[in-house]
PDB file of C-alpha atoms in Angstrom:
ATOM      1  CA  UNK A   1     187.211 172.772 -73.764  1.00  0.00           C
ATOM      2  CA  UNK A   2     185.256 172.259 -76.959  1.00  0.00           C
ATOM      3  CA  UNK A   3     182.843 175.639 -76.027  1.00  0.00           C
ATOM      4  CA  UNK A   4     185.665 177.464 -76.006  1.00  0.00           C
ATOM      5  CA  UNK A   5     187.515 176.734 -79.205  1.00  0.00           C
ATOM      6  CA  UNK A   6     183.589 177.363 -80.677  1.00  0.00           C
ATOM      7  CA  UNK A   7     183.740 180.814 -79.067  1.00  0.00           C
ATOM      8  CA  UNK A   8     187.143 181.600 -79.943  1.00  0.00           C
ATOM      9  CA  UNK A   9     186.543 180.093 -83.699  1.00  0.00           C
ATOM     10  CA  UNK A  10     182.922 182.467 -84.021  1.00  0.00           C
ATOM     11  CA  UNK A  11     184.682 185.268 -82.969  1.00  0.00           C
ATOM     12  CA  UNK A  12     188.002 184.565 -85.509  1.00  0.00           C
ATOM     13  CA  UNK A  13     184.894 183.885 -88.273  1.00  0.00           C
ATOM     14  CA  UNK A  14     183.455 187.295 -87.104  1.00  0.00           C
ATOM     15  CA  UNK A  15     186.107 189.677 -87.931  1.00  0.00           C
ATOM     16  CA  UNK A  16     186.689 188.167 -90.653  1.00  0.00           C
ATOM     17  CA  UNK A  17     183.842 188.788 -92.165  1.00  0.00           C
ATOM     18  CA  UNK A  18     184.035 192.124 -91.249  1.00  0.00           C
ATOM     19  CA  UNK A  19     185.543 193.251 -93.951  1.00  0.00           C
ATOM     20  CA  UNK A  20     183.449 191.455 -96.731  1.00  0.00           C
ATOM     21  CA  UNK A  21     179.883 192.514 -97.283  1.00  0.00           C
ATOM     22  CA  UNK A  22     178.426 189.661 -95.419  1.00  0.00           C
ATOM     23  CA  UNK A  23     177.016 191.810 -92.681  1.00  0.00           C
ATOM     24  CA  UNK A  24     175.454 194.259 -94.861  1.00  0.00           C
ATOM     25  CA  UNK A  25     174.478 191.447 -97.113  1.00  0.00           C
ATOM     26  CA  UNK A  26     172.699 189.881 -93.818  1.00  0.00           C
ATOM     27  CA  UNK A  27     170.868 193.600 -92.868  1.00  0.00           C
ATOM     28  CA  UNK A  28     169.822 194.135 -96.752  1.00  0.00           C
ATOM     29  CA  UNK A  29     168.189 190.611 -96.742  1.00  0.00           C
ATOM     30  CA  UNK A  30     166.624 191.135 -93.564  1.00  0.00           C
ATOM     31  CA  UNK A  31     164.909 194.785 -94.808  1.00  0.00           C
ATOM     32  CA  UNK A  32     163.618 192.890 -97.608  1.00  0.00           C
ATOM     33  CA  UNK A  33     162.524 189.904 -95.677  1.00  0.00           C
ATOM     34  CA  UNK A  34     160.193 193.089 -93.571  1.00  0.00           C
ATOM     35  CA  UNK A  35     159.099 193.660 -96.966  1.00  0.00           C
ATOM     36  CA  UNK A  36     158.555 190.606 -98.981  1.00  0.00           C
ATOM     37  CA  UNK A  37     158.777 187.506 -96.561  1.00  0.00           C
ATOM     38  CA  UNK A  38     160.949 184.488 -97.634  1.00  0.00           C
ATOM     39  CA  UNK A  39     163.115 186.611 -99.876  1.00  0.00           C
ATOM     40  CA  UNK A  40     166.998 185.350 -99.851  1.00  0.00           C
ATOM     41  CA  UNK A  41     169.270 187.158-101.985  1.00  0.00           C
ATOM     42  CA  UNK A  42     170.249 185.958-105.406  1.00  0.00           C
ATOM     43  CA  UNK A  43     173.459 186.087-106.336  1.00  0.00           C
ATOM     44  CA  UNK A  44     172.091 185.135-110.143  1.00  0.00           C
ATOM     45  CA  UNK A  45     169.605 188.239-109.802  1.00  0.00           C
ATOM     46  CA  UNK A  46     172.074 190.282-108.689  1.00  0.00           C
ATOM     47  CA  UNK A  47     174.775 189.472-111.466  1.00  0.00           C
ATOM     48  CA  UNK A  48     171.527 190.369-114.049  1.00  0.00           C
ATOM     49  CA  UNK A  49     170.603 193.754-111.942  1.00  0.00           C
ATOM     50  CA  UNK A  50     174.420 194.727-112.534  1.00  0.00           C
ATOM     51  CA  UNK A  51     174.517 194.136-116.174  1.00  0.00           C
ATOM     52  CA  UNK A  52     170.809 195.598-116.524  1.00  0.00           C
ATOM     53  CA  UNK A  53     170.530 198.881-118.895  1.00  0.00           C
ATOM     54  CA  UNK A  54     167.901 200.955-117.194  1.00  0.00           C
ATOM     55  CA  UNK A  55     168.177 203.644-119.620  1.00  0.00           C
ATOM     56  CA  UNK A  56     167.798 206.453-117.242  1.00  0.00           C
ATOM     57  CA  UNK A  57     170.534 208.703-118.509  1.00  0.00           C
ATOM     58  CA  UNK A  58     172.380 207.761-121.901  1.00  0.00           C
ATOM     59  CA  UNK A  59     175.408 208.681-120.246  1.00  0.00           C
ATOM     60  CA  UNK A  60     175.088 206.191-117.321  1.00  0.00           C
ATOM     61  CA  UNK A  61     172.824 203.428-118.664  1.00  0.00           C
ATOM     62  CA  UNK A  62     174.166 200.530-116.727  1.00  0.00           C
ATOM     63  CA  UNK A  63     176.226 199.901-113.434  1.00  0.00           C
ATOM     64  CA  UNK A  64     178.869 198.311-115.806  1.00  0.00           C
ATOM     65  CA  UNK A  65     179.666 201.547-117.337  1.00  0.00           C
ATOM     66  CA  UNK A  66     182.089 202.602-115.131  1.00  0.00           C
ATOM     67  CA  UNK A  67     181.713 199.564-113.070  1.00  0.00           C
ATOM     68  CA  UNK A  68     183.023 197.232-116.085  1.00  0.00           C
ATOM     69  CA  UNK A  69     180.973 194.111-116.766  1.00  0.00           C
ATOM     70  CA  UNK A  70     184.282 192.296-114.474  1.00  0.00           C
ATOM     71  CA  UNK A  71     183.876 193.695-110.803  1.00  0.00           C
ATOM     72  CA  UNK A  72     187.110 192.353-109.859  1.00  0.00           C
ATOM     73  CA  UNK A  73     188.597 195.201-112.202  1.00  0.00           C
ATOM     74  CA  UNK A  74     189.100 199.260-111.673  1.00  0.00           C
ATOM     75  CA  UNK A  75     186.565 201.069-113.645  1.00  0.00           C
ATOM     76  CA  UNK A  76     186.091 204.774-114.370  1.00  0.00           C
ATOM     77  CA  UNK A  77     183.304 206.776-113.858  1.00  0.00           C
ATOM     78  CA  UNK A  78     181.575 207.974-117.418  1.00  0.00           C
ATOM     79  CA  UNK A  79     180.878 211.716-116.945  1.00  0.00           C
ATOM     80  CA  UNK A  80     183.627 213.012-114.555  1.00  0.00           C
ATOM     81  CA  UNK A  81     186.678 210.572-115.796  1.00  0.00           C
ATOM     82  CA  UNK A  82     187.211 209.742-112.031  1.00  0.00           C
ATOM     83  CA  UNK A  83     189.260 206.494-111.378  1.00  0.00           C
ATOM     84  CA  UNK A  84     187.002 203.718-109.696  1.00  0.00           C
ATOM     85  CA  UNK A  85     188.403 201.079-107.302  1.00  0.00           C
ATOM     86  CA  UNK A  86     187.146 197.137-108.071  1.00  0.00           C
ATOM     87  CA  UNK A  87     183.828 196.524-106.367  1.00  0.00           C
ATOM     88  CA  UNK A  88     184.235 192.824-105.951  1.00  0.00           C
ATOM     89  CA  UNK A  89     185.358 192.654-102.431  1.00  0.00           C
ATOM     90  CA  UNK A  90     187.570 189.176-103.741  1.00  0.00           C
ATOM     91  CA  UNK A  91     189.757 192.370-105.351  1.00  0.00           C
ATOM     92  CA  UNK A  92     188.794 195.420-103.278  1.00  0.00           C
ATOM     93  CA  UNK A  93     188.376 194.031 -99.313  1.00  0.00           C
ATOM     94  CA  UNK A  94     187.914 197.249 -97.792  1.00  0.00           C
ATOM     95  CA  UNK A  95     185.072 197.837-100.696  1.00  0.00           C
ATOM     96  CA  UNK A  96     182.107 197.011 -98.682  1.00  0.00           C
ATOM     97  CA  UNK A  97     183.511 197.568 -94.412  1.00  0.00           C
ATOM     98  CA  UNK A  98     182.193 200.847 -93.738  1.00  0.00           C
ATOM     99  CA  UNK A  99     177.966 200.641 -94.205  1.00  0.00           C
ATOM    100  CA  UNK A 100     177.711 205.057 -94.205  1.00  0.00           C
ATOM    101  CA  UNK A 101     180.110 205.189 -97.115  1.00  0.00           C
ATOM    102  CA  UNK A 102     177.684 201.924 -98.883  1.00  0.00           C
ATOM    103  CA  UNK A 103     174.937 203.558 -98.515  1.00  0.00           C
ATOM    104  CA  UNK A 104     176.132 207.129 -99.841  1.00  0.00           C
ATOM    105  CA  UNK A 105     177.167 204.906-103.176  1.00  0.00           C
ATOM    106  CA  UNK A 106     173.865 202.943-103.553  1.00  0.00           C
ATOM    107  CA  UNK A 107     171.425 206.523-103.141  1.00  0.00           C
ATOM    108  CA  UNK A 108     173.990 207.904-105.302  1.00  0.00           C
ATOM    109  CA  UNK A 109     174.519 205.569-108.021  1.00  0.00           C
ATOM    110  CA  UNK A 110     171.057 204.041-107.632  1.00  0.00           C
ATOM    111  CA  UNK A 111     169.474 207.350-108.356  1.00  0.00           C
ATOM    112  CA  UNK A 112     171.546 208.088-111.518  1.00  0.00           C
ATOM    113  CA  UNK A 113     171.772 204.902-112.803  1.00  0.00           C
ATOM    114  CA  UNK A 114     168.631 203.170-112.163  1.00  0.00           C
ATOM    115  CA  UNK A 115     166.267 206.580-111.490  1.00  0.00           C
ATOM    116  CA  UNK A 116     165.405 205.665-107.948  1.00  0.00           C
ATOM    117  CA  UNK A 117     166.665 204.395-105.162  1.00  0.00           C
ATOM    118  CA  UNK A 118     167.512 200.907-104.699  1.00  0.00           C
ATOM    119  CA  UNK A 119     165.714 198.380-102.785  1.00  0.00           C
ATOM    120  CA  UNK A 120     167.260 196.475 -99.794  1.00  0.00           C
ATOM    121  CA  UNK A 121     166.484 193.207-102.303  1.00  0.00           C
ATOM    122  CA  UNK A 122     168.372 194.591-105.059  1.00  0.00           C
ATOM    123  CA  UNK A 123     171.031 195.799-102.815  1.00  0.00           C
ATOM    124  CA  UNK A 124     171.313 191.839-101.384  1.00  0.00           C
ATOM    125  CA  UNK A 125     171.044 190.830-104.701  1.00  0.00           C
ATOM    126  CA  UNK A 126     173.971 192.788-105.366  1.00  0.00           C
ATOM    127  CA  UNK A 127     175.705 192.185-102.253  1.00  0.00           C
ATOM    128  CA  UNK A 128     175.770 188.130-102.986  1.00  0.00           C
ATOM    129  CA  UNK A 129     176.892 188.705-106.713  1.00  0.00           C
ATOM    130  CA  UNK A 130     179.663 190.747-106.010  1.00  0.00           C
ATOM    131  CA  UNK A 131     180.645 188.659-102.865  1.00  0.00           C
ATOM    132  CA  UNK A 132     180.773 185.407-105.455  1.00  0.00           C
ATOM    133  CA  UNK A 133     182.964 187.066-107.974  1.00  0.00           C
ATOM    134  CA  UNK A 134     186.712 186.016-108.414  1.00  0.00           C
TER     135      UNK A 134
END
């Protein structure tokens, strides 16, 4: 009897989770674990990264200019006026449950904001700030 209320609980757990950015938090960590063994994501590294000027462009020097410095709030992006849904997935669920549209945004973003494109650490780093935010 016990077994099964552990499957049935791990499998209630698992959809759940499906729509926060635990699993892509879990695959970003991994890629930098291939890359710099022991890494685990940061959630106080990631709350810097997303405040960070980079400077690239002076139009978008930051994430949190059309971001805003509070996640849990709609931005709007700096060049085009476009309206921009929260990122924090505590105010935007469906932010972070398809991995092909996350990973358009971060080569997107990551090449105009920060000049390159991200690494899987800064995209865990992310991933765990943004998944703490209320």
């Amino acid at each position: 009897m016990r077994p099964t209320l552990l499957m049935i609980l791990s499998c209630i757990s698992f959809g759940a989770g499906a729509a926060t950015p635990n699993p892509l938090l879990a695959r970003y960590q991994q890629e930098a674990q291939a890359v710099q063994p022991g890494f685990t994501a940061s959630a106080r590294r990631g709350e810097r990264w997303f405040n960070q000027d980079f400077a690239n462009t002076p139009q978008l020097p930051s994430c949190t200019t059309c971001h805003t410095q509070q996640p849990t709030q709609p931005g709007r992006h700096a060049i085009t006026g476009k309206a921009i849904k929260p990122l924090a997935p505590a105010a935007n669920p469906e932010r972070f449950g398809d991995p092909a549209k996350v990973e358009k945004w971060f080569g997107r973003n990551c090449r105009e904001v920060v000049g390159r494109d991200c690494s899987a650490a800064e995209k865990a780093d992310l991933l765990a700030y943004l998944g703490e935010v209320r």
